[in-house]
Amino acid sequence: MIVPLVATAQNPVRKLEEKPLVLPDTLMPPSGDLIALDTIPTSADSLAASDSTKIMPRSDISTDITYYGEDSIVSDFTENKIYLHKQAWFEYGPMRLEADLIVIDWANSELYASGVTDSLGNVTGAPYFKDGNSTYEIRKEMRYNFKTQKAIIKDVVTEQQDGILRGETIKKMEDGSVYLANGYYSTCTLAIPHYHVAANKIKSVEGGQIVAGPFNLYFNGIPTPLGLPFGIIPNTPEEKASGLIFPSYGQEQKRGLYLRDLGYYFAINDYIHARITGDIYSNGGWGLKSQAAYKKRYRFGGSFNIDFQKFKSPETELNPVDYNTFRIQWSHNPVSRGNSSFSASVNAGSTSYFNNIVNPNNFNNNVTSDLSSTVNYSKSFTGTPFSFGASMRHSQSVQTGEVQLSLPTMNLSMNRQSPFKNSKFEPLKTFNIGYSFDLQNSITNKVTQDFGVDPDLVENSGAPELVPFTPANFGYLLQNANNGARTRVPISSNFRLLKHFTGTASATLNELWYLKRINYFYNPSEERVDKILEDGFNRVTYYNTAFSMNTNIYGFFNFKKGNIRTIRQLIQPSISFNFSPDFSDPSRGYYQEVQINEEGDTRLYSRQAGFAYSGAPQGESRAMSFSLRSVLEAKILDKADSTGEGKTKKIPLLENLDLSSSYNFAADSFQLAPIRISARTSFFNRKLSVNMSSTLDPYATQPYLTTNGQESIRSINEFAWKNGQGIGTIRSASLNMNASINPNSAQNQGEIRDEMTKDFMQSGGVMNDFVESEINRIATDPSLYIDWDIPWNVSFGYVLSYNKQVSGNTNITQTVSMNGDFSLSEKWKINFNTGFDAQTKKLTQTMIGIARDLHCWQMNVNWVPFGAFTSYNIDIRVKSTILQDLKVSRRRSFFDN
């Protein structure tokens, strides 16, 4: 039995195979064939009972054992051991041991492994041990009992979660717990780590935590005075770990010494996690933050964050600061299931929050100018074409403080029905009818002027008068809410005309319901038109009809020479006719004719002006609308093609050029509407994108005297080219250019987000709302995402906006924005975000950052040199998520000015 086994192991030609050891069943009778061949009677065989080659060890082994030795496998049946030499390995269930020397002791169910020392004293083939998810790199030797699953290991390195444990002697227990003598813990993966936490005794509880006795923090092997009598490091999966959140510290001139973000992380269960942190300032301020994430698989997920800050500077301050401010964020995302869903995206807060609270870790958060929120509920009724939806919307301007609430907006709609879909007559076959009922109640803190309707409709450019949006004023805001209901019945039919045209005929019936209407009257003492609100149900009914035609025209231009092979042009013309009767007759009750001056001149005013759905249109409309869209593309030879087959690639020359306007035949003046022109294209392999748009007023203008005796300018009912004013006046125009240049084609935000998500998942992370929001924040903030593989990257944008009113007032704004980063060396990187406002001739919000890759640490320095959020932030922290609070932070904000 020994010779064939050794010969097989030493044969270099034969294919290597695993040697499963199968223990024979001692209750089985011997084979009949063997008995027939045995020439010595059984009773006379005195060697059978003592033949050591037939003795097999007995044990509690529960599964197959496989082992292998590259050089040799030697069995010693005297001591009941097997010796595996050179690149040997041993497997038993989830356990695997690799080393240049492995000794299997069957009698004691033990393994011994070590490296082999050559003639020069070098050790090769040191043991590598894996048991489940735990791995151990052994410098000397180990003993392992595969029956009790306990081990004694000399000089070992083992990976625990995101960290490395190393000790002179380790005792591994059956439950996976590890005891270390004279060991250290670090997240640096180098053989000689940049830093480590050293202790005489360390215990690692699998799925629990790492507990250390008195320990010191070492940097590059040098002990520091930093240490504690004991330490606890989480050793549980990140998604299941609760624990203390350590604060950052510093000092501000206004608020004094502070501790920020001190709190606790609660891994409540598999469905909801939360963290509660607080801030405290020595001069009397404090803050409280709560963040929660929840998820139920296949149903919904979301997060809820609230931040409250309170501060009042001492009375002795020259420029005292006093505020109570808050911010609320809520995101709820359903999983498509069933016939109903609920979603929410809430971002609200007090106006003073963004004017006082600086976020040194999120540059974009500091320049937010508007907030918006939406909460939606929808339900479809199975077996019917009807569906119901309800929503609440919120919008808020941080700069002006104006708040708009739609509380609530409801909709009941019916999918379009085709009652004649089996008809062979195409217009009748495609005939369809729909239905929708909308209900809206909107609240705003903007004060509505009840008196003084300006007869000249002079533009008011002043800031709006606002009512503070506080609980004390909520009754007033509800009383002045704007509400109403609308019913719409659309009817349409599609059919083909003259083979190449598609025609659409449609009609829409609208009915509006309100609980009040406006009464106008002339105030002779003030020489103005005033208005009052009259309570009572009133409804407005109106309708309109339309007919449209459109087609596609293709043009191809082929070239036999040069790099350009083909140019393709797509032209999409469209023309439509709209008809709407005149609903402004005072007899209908929708409009009121009111005297506007002492001379007795009158004007029609809508009695539903400014309401939720406005009112009926004024004047008859027989309008023809037309539009033209053009797309220009080219096929060119692909210079990257090395096959010589003349492969081509498509490039855009003009991604779109749009022109549209309308002409109202029923109007007594100004029949031609302004002409709208827009274009979009890109250059240099889509690295530079250009967007342009403008509005052309075709009518001439002339000066006149207002009622106040001041000279102004107004439009007249004559075309500009007939009055020597060219083809018209450009009322508005805009140019938007964006470009990104780098040597290696840097990623866009979506690609950055995808790559970060992929890397996180491959490292064993579990996605949740906290992780998703953090990835989105980093991907959209150039101060946070650093691509060390790209030596430099620069993105810039240019926005030009031009507006000219009929009165002659002109407004031009130009802004240039730029952001990017570049590497000073392999480990140093500078990133920046800035801009220039040509109108004010000042730099916009600017941020400069420096990043240093310190292998297992990372340093970030962010500086906002001027503006409302002048501050700097220095942060040095360990890259590991477990020791992310092991950091040195120093922040100084604009309060220090």
XYZ file of C-alpha atoms in Angstrom, residues 111-469:
359
model
C -2.768 19.199 11.600
C 0.680 20.693 11.855
C 1.924 23.129 9.204
C 5.041 25.192 8.738
C 7.359 26.543 6.101
C 10.653 24.931 5.063
C 14.038 26.515 5.876
C 16.665 26.194 3.145
C 20.448 26.078 3.543
C 20.637 29.886 3.571
C 18.135 30.199 6.367
C 15.274 31.465 4.184
C 11.800 30.167 4.946
C 9.610 29.271 1.978
C 6.086 27.968 1.750
C 4.803 29.552 4.990
C 1.348 28.274 5.953
C -1.817 29.914 4.667
C -4.981 28.915 6.514
C -8.605 29.615 5.565
C -11.590 28.658 7.683
C -14.886 29.901 6.268
C -14.564 33.646 5.656
C -11.498 34.013 7.926
C -7.986 33.883 6.480
C -4.640 33.579 8.291
C -1.169 34.254 6.880
C 1.242 32.414 9.171
C 4.875 33.385 9.523
C 5.986 30.365 11.603
C 3.784 27.384 12.382
C 0.328 26.296 13.422
C -1.506 23.373 14.958
C -5.153 22.778 14.129
C -7.589 20.214 15.487
C -10.109 19.561 12.744
C -12.350 17.767 15.221
C -12.674 20.653 17.722
C -11.802 23.353 15.111
C -9.392 24.970 17.551
C -5.923 26.180 16.568
C -2.675 27.508 18.046
C -0.772 29.730 15.613
C 2.638 31.370 15.953
C 3.243 34.795 14.373
C 0.131 35.195 12.234
C -1.685 37.860 10.243
C -5.446 37.505 9.846
C -7.984 39.691 8.079
C -10.986 40.713 10.141
C -13.663 42.734 8.274
C -11.736 45.750 6.866
C -8.749 45.396 9.192
C -5.647 43.286 9.803
C -4.868 41.513 13.105
C -1.321 40.326 13.819
C -0.010 38.584 16.942
C 2.942 36.564 18.222
C 0.605 33.826 19.403
C -3.006 33.315 18.436
C -5.529 30.901 19.807
C -8.485 30.272 17.535
C -11.643 28.910 19.139
C -14.374 26.697 17.692
C -16.837 29.623 17.362
C -14.349 31.660 15.310
C -13.224 33.904 18.174
C -9.526 34.763 18.215
C -7.256 35.537 21.193
C -3.973 37.348 20.504
C -0.955 37.828 22.690
C 1.288 40.817 21.907
C -0.693 41.829 18.835
C -1.811 44.851 16.910
C -4.713 45.969 14.699
C -4.469 48.102 11.557
C -6.333 48.781 8.328
C -3.051 49.323 6.474
C -2.295 46.280 4.344
C 1.467 46.796 4.072
C 3.852 44.318 5.670
C 5.098 47.188 7.840
C 1.925 49.280 8.320
C 1.962 53.053 8.429
C 0.036 52.925 11.696
C -1.367 50.356 14.081
C -3.034 49.991 17.461
C -0.834 47.774 19.699
C -1.942 45.882 22.811
C -0.692 42.958 24.926
C -4.066 41.241 24.777
C -6.631 41.384 21.969
C -9.807 39.371 21.503
C -11.760 39.236 18.255
C -15.332 37.972 18.453
C -16.617 36.874 15.059
C -19.730 38.844 14.159
C -19.229 41.025 17.253
C -16.292 43.291 17.978
C -12.548 43.444 18.577
C -11.714 44.168 22.215
C -8.240 45.321 23.230
C -6.664 45.876 26.624
C -4.534 48.959 27.259
C -3.316 50.083 23.842
C -1.182 52.703 22.126
C -1.381 54.228 18.683
C 1.801 53.773 16.602
C 2.827 55.724 13.486
C 5.541 54.093 11.355
C 6.505 51.964 14.339
C 6.880 54.985 16.641
C 4.647 54.942 19.736
C 2.518 58.005 20.450
C 1.013 59.173 23.740
C -2.418 58.470 22.260
C -3.989 55.478 23.981
C -6.793 54.244 26.204
C -7.212 51.624 28.930
C -9.341 49.595 26.533
C -10.775 49.777 23.021
C -13.705 48.275 21.129
C -13.707 48.087 17.331
C -16.844 46.829 15.490
C -16.311 43.502 13.732
C -19.797 42.980 12.336
C -21.046 43.415 8.781
C -21.423 47.148 8.163
C -25.157 46.898 7.578
C -25.699 45.296 11.023
C -23.329 47.313 13.221
C -24.523 49.686 15.920
C -22.026 51.882 17.644
C -20.815 55.227 18.870
C -20.150 58.020 16.369
C -17.157 60.101 17.403
C -17.334 63.866 16.926
C -15.141 66.330 15.123
C -13.824 69.214 17.151
C -12.576 72.739 16.653
C -13.110 76.380 17.446
C -14.999 79.281 15.905
C -14.745 82.921 16.767
C -18.506 83.408 17.024
C -19.675 80.122 18.489
C -16.520 79.180 20.384
C -15.253 75.659 20.992
C -17.399 72.910 19.584
C -18.003 69.203 19.276
C -19.873 68.225 16.109
C -21.673 65.047 15.107
C -21.354 63.211 18.411
C -23.960 60.478 18.555
C -24.902 56.871 18.036
C -25.689 54.654 15.071
C -28.646 52.295 15.587
C -28.829 49.151 13.435
C -32.359 48.549 14.694
C -33.162 45.563 12.490
C -32.880 44.374 8.906
C -35.431 46.990 7.783
C -34.435 50.262 9.434
C -31.206 51.944 10.532
C -30.859 55.336 12.184
C -28.240 57.695 13.512
C -28.732 60.533 15.966
C -25.990 63.120 16.417
C -25.665 66.433 18.165
C -23.531 69.577 18.059
C -22.620 71.769 21.013
C -20.877 75.158 21.113
C -19.272 76.811 24.122
C -20.952 80.172 23.425
C -24.456 78.774 23.758
C -25.359 77.178 20.437
C -26.394 73.595 19.813
C -27.732 71.370 17.067
C -29.540 68.053 16.720
C -29.569 65.787 13.660
C -31.437 62.600 12.914
C -30.938 60.361 9.889
C -32.837 57.161 9.179
C -32.865 54.710 6.287
C -35.446 52.000 5.784
C -36.050 49.294 3.213
C -38.411 46.399 2.800
C -37.370 44.101 0.005
C -39.698 44.053 -3.000
C -41.899 46.728 -1.396
C -40.271 50.115 -0.708
C -37.211 51.931 0.585
C -36.295 55.426 1.658
C -34.580 57.769 4.081
C -35.595 60.576 6.437
C -33.218 63.305 7.646
C -33.831 66.294 9.892
C -31.362 68.919 11.083
C -32.154 71.575 13.708
C -29.675 74.302 14.641
C -30.038 76.957 17.329
C -27.593 79.718 18.135
C -27.630 83.054 19.921
C -24.365 84.920 20.288
C -23.517 86.710 23.553
C -24.947 90.216 23.967
C -21.400 91.581 24.115
C -20.780 90.694 20.448
C -20.461 93.630 18.067
C -22.442 91.833 15.348
C -24.703 89.392 17.211
C -26.121 86.324 15.458
C -29.467 84.851 16.511
C -31.320 82.108 14.653
C -33.375 78.938 14.969
C -33.234 77.049 11.715
C -34.004 73.592 10.373
C -33.978 71.404 7.285
C -36.009 68.280 6.458
C -35.251 65.721 3.746
C -37.395 62.681 3.014
C -37.105 60.212 0.158
C -39.485 57.277 -0.312
C -39.278 55.015 -3.367
C -41.731 52.194 -4.008
C -41.033 48.989 -5.896
C -43.423 48.500 -8.828
C -45.956 46.101 -7.443
C -49.744 45.891 -7.424
C -52.014 48.655 -8.652
C -51.043 51.445 -6.246
C -47.864 53.218 -5.263
C -46.670 55.944 -2.922
C -43.506 58.005 -3.421
C -42.017 61.075 -1.809
C -39.135 63.454 -2.370
C -39.114 66.212 0.239
C -36.460 68.905 0.563
C -37.643 71.761 2.760
C -36.279 74.044 5.433
C -36.167 77.541 6.786
C -34.629 80.206 4.579
C -32.042 81.051 7.239
C -30.630 77.503 7.147
C -28.725 77.966 3.877
C -27.752 81.512 4.839
C -26.125 80.464 8.123
C -25.201 76.772 8.104
C -22.091 75.977 6.107
C -21.439 72.413 5.003
C -17.676 71.988 4.572
C -18.152 68.532 3.026
C -20.665 69.430 0.303
C -19.854 72.354 -1.965
C -23.089 72.161 -3.979
C -25.194 72.280 -0.818
C -23.836 75.734 0.034
C -24.939 77.308 -3.261
C -28.481 75.898 -3.348
C -30.963 78.620 -4.322
C -34.252 76.722 -4.592
C -35.918 73.848 -2.769
C -38.671 71.615 -4.091
C -40.625 68.637 -2.782
C -43.167 66.191 -4.183
C -45.295 63.537 -2.490
C -47.323 61.305 -4.832
C -49.930 58.576 -4.489
C -51.411 56.758 -7.461
C -53.860 53.914 -7.862
C -55.340 52.176 -10.872
C -58.656 50.380 -10.615
C -58.307 46.848 -11.912
C -60.691 45.977 -14.701
C -61.535 49.610 -15.446
C -59.837 52.361 -17.506
C -59.836 54.705 -14.502
C -56.953 55.717 -12.276
C -56.575 58.093 -9.341
C -53.644 60.241 -8.299
C -52.970 62.637 -5.436
C -49.909 64.741 -4.792
C -48.532 67.473 -2.588
C -45.927 69.842 -4.010
C -43.680 72.413 -2.426
C -41.311 74.988 -3.907
C -39.263 77.515 -2.013
C -36.846 80.232 -3.011
C -33.923 80.468 -0.632
C -33.057 83.964 -1.881
C -36.510 85.608 -1.578
C -38.225 83.312 0.930
C -41.298 82.853 -1.294
C -43.071 79.516 -0.675
C -45.603 77.776 -2.917
C -47.591 74.787 -1.643
C -50.003 72.640 -3.645
C -51.877 70.971 -0.835
C -53.290 68.795 -2.303
C -53.577 68.202 -6.056
C -55.864 65.310 -7.050
C -56.656 63.742 -10.390
C -59.179 61.184 -11.614
C -58.586 60.176 -15.209
C -59.790 57.684 -17.768
C -57.489 56.156 -20.352
C -58.383 57.039 -23.906
C -61.074 54.734 -25.230
C -61.578 53.727 -28.879
C -65.267 52.789 -29.279
C -64.927 52.136 -33.043
C -61.581 50.294 -33.136
C -63.098 47.488 -35.249
C -64.172 49.891 -37.993
C -62.422 49.709 -41.381
C -62.673 53.484 -41.896
C -59.345 54.787 -40.536
C -60.540 58.141 -39.046
C -63.290 56.262 -37.213
C -61.014 53.365 -36.245
C -58.505 55.679 -34.536
C -61.212 57.851 -32.957
C -60.628 58.019 -29.176
C -62.022 59.893 -26.200
C -60.568 60.559 -22.743
C -61.610 62.127 -19.455
C -59.837 63.778 -16.529
C -60.928 65.615 -13.407
C -58.381 67.734 -11.504
C -58.693 69.358 -8.101
C -56.095 71.777 -6.755
C -55.565 73.828 -3.619
C -52.478 76.051 -3.550
C -51.071 78.148 -0.719
C -48.490 80.901 -0.992
C -46.990 83.415 1.394
C -46.851 86.029 -1.366
C -49.291 88.859 -0.650
C -51.834 89.418 -3.430
C -52.652 93.051 -4.115
C -56.402 93.463 -3.774
C -56.525 97.078 -4.887
C -54.973 99.190 -7.580
C -55.153 97.220 -10.837
C -52.705 99.092 -13.064
C -54.443 100.099 -16.324
C -51.080 100.368 -18.116
C -49.903 96.970 -16.801
C -46.558 98.477 -15.811
C -44.016 95.768 -15.034
C -43.218 95.396 -11.362
C -39.629 94.316 -10.826
C -39.584 94.830 -7.057
C -39.257 92.038 -4.534
C -42.582 90.369 -3.619
C -44.268 91.240 -0.338
C -44.277 88.078 1.794
C -46.069 86.862 4.893
C -43.799 84.889 7.250
C -44.508 81.190 6.794
